[in-house]
Coordinates of C-alpha atoms in Angstrom, one line a residue:
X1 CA 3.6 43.7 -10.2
X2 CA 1.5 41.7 -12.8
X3 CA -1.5 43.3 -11.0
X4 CA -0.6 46.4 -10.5
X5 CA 1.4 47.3 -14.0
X6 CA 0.0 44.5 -16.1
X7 CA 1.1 46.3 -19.4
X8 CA 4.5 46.6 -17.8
X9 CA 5.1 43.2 -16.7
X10 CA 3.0 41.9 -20.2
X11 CA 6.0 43.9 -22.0
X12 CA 9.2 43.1 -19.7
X13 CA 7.8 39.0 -20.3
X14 CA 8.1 39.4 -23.8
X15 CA 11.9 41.0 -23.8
X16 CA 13.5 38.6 -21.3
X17 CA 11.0 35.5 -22.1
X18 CA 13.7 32.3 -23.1
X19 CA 12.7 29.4 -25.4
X20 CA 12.0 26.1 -23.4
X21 CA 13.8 23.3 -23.4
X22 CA 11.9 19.8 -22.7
X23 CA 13.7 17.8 -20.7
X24 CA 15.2 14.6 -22.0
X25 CA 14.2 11.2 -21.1
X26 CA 16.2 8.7 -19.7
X27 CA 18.6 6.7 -21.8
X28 CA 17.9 3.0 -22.2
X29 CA 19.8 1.0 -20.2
X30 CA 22.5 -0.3 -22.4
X31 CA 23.4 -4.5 -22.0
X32 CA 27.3 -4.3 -21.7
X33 CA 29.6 -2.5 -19.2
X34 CA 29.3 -1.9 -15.8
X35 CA 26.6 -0.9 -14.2
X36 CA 25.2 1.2 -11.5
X37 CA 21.6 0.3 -9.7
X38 CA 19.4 0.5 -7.1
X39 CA 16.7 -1.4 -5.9
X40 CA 13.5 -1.5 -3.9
X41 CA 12.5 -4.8 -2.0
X42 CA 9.4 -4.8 -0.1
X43 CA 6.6 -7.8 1.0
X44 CA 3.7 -7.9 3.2
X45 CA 4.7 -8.9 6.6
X46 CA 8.3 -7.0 5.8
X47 CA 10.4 -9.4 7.4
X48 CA 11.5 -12.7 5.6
X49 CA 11.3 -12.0 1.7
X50 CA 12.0 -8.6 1.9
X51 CA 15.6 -9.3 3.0
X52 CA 16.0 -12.3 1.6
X53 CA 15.5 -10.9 -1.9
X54 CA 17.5 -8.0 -1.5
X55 CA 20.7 -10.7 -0.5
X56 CA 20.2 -12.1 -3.4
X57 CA 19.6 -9.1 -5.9
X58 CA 22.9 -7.5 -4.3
X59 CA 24.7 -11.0 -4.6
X60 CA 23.7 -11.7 -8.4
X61 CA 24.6 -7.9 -9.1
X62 CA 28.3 -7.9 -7.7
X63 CA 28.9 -11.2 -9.5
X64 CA 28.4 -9.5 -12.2
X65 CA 30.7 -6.9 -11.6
X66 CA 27.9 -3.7 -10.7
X67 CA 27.7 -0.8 -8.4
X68 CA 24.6 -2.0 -6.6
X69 CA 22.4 -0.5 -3.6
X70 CA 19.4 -2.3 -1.9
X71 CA 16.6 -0.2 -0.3
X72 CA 14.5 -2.5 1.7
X73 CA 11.0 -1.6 2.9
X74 CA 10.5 -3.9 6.1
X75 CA 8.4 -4.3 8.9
X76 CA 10.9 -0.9 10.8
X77 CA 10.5 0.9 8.0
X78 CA 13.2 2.1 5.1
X79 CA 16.5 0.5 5.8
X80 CA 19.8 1.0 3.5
X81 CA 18.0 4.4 2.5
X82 CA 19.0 5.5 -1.3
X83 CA 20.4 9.1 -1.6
X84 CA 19.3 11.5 -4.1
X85 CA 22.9 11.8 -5.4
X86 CA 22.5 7.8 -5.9
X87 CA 18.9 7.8 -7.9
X88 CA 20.6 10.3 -9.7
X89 CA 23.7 8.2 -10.6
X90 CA 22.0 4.8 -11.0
X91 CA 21.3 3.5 -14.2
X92 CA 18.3 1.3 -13.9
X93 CA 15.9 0.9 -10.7
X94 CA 14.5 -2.6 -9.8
X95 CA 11.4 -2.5 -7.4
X96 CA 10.6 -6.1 -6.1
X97 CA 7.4 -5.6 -4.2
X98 CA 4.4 -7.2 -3.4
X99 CA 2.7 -4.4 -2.0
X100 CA 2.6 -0.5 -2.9
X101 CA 5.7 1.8 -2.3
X102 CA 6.1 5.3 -2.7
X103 CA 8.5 6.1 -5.8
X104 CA 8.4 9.3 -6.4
X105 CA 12.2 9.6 -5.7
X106 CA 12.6 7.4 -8.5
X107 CA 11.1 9.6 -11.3
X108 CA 12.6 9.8 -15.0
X109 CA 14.7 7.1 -14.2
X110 CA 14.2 3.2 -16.3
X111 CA 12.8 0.9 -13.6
X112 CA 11.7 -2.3 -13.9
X113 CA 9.2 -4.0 -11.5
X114 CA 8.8 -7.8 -10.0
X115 CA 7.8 -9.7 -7.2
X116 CA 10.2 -10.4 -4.5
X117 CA 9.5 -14.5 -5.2
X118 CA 10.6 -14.1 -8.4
X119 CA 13.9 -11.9 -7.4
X120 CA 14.8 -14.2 -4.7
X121 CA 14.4 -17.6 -7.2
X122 CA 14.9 -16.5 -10.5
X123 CA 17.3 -13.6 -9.9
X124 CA 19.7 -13.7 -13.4
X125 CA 17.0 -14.1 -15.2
X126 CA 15.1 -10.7 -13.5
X127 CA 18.4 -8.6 -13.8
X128 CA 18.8 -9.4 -17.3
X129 CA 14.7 -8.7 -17.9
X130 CA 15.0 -5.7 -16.5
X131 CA 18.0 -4.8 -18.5
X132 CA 16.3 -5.1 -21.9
X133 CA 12.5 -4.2 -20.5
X134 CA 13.2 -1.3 -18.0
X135 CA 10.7 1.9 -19.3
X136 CA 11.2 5.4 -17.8
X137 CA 8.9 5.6 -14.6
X138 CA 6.3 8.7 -14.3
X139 CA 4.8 8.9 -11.1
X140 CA 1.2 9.3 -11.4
X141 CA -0.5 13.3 -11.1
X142 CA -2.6 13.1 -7.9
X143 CA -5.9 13.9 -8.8
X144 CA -5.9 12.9 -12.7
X145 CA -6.6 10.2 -14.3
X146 CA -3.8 7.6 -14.0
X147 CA -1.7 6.5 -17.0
X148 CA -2.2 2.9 -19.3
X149 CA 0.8 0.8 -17.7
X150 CA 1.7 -2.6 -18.6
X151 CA 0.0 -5.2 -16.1
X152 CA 2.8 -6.9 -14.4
X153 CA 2.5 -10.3 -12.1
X154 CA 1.6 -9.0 -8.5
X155 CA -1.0 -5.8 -9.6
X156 CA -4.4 -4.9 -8.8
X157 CA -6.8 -6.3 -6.6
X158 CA -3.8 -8.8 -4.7
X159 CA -1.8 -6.4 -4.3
X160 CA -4.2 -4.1 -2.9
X161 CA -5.0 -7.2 -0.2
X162 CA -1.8 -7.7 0.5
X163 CA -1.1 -4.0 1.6
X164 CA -4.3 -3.8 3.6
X165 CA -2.9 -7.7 5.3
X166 CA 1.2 -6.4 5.3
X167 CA -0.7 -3.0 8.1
X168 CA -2.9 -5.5 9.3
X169 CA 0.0 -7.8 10.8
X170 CA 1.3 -6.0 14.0
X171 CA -1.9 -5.6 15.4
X172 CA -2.5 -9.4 15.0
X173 CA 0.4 -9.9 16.6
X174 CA 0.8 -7.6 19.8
X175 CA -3.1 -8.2 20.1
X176 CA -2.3 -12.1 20.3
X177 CA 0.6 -11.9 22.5
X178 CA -1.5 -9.7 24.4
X179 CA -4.3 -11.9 25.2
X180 CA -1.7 -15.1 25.8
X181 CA -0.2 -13.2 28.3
X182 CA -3.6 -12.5 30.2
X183 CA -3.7 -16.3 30.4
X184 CA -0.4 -17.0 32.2
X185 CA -2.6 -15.8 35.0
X186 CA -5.0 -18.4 34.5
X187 CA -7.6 -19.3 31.8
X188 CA -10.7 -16.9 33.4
X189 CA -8.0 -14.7 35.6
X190 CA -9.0 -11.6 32.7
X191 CA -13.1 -12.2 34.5
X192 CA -11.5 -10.1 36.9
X193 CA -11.4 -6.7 37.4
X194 CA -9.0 -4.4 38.0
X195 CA -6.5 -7.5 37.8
X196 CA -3.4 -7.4 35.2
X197 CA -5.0 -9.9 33.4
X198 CA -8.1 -8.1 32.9
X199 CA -6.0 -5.5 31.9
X200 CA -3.8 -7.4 29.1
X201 CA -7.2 -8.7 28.0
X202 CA -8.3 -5.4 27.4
X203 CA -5.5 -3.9 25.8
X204 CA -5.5 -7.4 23.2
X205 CA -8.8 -8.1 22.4
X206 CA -10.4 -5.2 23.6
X207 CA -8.3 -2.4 21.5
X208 CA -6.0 -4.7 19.0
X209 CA -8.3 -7.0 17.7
X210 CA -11.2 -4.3 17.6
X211 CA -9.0 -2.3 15.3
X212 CA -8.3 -5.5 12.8
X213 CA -10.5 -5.3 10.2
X214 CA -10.5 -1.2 10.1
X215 CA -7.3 -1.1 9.5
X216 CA -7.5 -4.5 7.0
X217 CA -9.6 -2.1 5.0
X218 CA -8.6 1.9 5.4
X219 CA -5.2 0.3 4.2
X220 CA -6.8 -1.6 1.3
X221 CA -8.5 1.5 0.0
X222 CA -5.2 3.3 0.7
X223 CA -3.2 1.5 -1.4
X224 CA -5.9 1.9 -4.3
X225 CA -6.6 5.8 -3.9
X226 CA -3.9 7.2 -1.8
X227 CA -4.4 9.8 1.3
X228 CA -8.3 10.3 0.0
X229 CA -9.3 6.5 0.4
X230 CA -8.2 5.8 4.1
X231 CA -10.8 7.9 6.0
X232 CA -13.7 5.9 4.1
X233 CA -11.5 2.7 4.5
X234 CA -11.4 2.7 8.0
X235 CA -14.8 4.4 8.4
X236 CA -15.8 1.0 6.5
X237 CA -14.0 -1.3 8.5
X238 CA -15.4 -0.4 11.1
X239 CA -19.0 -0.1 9.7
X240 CA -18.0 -4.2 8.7
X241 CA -17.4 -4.9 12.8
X242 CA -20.4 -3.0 14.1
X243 CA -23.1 -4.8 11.3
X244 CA -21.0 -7.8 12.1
X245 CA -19.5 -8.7 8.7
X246 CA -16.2 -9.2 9.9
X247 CA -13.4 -9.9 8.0
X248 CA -15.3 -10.7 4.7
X249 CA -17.3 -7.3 4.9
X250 CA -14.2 -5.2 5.8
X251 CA -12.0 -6.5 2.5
X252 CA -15.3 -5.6 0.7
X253 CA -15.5 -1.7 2.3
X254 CA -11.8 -1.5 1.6
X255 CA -12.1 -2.1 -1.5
X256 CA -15.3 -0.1 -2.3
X257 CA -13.9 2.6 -0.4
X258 CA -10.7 3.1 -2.3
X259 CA -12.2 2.5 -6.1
X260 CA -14.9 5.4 -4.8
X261 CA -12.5 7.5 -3.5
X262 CA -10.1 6.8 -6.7
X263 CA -13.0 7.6 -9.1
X264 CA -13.9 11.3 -7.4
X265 CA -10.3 12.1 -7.5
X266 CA -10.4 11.2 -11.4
X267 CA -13.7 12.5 -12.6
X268 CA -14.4 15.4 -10.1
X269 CA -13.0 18.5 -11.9
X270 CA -13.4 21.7 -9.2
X271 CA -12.2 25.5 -10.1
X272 CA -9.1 25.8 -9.2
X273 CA -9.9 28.2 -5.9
X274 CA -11.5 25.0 -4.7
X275 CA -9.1 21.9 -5.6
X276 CA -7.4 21.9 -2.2
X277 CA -10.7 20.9 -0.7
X278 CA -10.7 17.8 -2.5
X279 CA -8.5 15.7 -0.7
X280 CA -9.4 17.0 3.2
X281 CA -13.1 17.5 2.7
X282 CA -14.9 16.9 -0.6
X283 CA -13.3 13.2 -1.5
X284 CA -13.3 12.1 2.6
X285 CA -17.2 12.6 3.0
X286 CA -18.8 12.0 -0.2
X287 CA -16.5 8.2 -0.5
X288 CA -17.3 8.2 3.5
X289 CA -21.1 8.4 2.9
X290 CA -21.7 6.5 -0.2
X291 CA -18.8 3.7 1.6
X292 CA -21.0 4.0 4.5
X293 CA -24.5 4.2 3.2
X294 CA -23.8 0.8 0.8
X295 CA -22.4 -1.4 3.9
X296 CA -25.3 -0.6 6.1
X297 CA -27.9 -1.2 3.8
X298 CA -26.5 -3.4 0.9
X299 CA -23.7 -5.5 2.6
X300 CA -23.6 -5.4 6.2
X301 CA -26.8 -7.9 6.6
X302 CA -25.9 -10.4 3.7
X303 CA -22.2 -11.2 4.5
X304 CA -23.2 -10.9 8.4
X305 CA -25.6 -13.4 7.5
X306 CA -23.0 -15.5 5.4
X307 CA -20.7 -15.3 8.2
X308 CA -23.0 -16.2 10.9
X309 CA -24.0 -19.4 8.9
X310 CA -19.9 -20.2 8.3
X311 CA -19.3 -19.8 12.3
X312 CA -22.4 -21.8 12.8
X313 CA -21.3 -24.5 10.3
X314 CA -17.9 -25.0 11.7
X315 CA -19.1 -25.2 15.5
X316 CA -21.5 -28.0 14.4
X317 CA -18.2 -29.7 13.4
X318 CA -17.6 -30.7 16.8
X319 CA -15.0 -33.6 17.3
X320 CA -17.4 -36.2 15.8
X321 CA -15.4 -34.3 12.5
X322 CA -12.2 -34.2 12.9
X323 CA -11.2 -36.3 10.2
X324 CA -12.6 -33.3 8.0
X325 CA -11.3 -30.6 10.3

């Protein structure tokens, strides 16, 4: 209709147009009375602290006399999922995490944020922080430039490690287990082929530890950019394996990779016809090439060098050493 009658539809907007009403902010969380919160726990291998600080959040909380719901993000994924109709009743939001979560669910509601070390050991003294330092949480606008937050213990570049490490985990493990398994069969059984143990060798070192460091940094540059920094992140990684930079190289093209990625997001400014290429085309090849371009000819050879000399250095250790070792 605006196209076709745009006089019409210019007019009928003025006579049935209503005066906007901003919506309120939270209210501050107010020291006395019972409350009603919800919480976040998360660390990076998901398993121990994770759990252990969302006992003791829910513990401290009911001793206090509070309505209290723990959402912890573990190695299996959400467990003790918050409702909608919960965020929307709770009064303050705790996030304990050592890595990045998604918390969009949690937006225009006073959160506070921690570690899970210091909610599993210092637990009173977090809940009644977060009682008189909670601000109202704004999730950041994809694509824009990202708002001035306080710094708080756990942020920025070990945080970003410790997401890339928390993904990194599983395939440590199952390519491990893996690999001991091919040596039940004896120590050289995997020489074989066709054998189960060549098989099991295979599927550990072969596949699971060749996907280590990709993964180590796609996630890094994940948690930094989002969506847009995982294809150069893993493009990266594995960029760090092939040049043989190994570990070293591939926390260095995780990180590249996601601040590149983060700054085309922010500074690239497209007509509006063209945004949605940003994400699926524009931001994965440009942070893919420059990612790529500076670990072939600016890191790769240096910190394969570095790490050649380190392997070198600890094999000439031998067991006329192993006092130092």
């Amino acid at each position: 209709q605006a196209v076709r009658e745009p006089d019409a539809f210019l007019a009928r907007a003025r006579a049935e147009a209503e005066t906007y009403q901003a919506p309120q902010a939270a209210a501050p969380v107010k020291a006395d009375g019972q409350k009603r919160i919800v919480a976040i726990t998360a660390c990076p291998t998901g398993v121990a602290h994770t759990f252990m600080a969302a006992e003791a959040i829910e513990s401290e909380a009911k001793k206090r006399g509070w309505w209290v719901k723990v959402e912890t993000r573990g190695s299996v994924g959400a467990g003790n999922a918050i409702t909608p109709e919960e965020v929307a009743a709770a009064d303050l939001v705790i996030v304990a995490a050592d890595i990045e979560v998604d918390l969009d669910k949690f937006a225009g509601k006073p959160m506070y944020r921690t570690s899970t070390g210091l909610a599993l050991k210092k637990t009173a003294q977090e809940l009644d922080k977060a009682l008189a330092e909670a601000e109202v949480f704004q999730p950041q606008q994809r694509g824009g430039a990202a708002p001035a937050a306080k710094k708080k213990e756990g942020n920025g570049p070990y945080r970003h490690l410790l997401t890339g490490v928390s993904y990194m985990l599983p395939m440590v493990v199952a390519g491990g287990l893996c690999i001991a398994l091919s040596f039940v069969f004896g120590i050289k059984a995997f020489e074989v082929k066709g054998t189960l143990a060549a098989a099991l060798m295979q599927i550990g070192g072969g596949s699971a530890f060749a996907l280590m460091v990709p993964v180590l940094a796609g996630f890094i540059a994940f948690s930094i950019a989002d969506r847009p920094g995982l294809t150069p992140g893993l493009i990266g990684g594995m960029l760090a394996v092939s040049t043989g930079a190994g570990f070293l190289g591939g926390i260095i093209a995780g990180f590249l990779a996601g601040y590149v990625a983060k700054a085309i997001s922010s500074k690239l400014r497209l007509p509006q016809s063209m945004e949605a290429l940003k994400p699926i085309l524009i931001i994965p090849l440009v942070a893919s090439l420059i990612t790529g371009l500076i670990m072939i000819y600016v890191v790769g050879t240096p910190v394969a060098k570095i790490m050649e000399g380190l392997t070198h250095w600890l094999q000439s250790l031998g067991t006329a050493n192993a006092v130092l070792l």
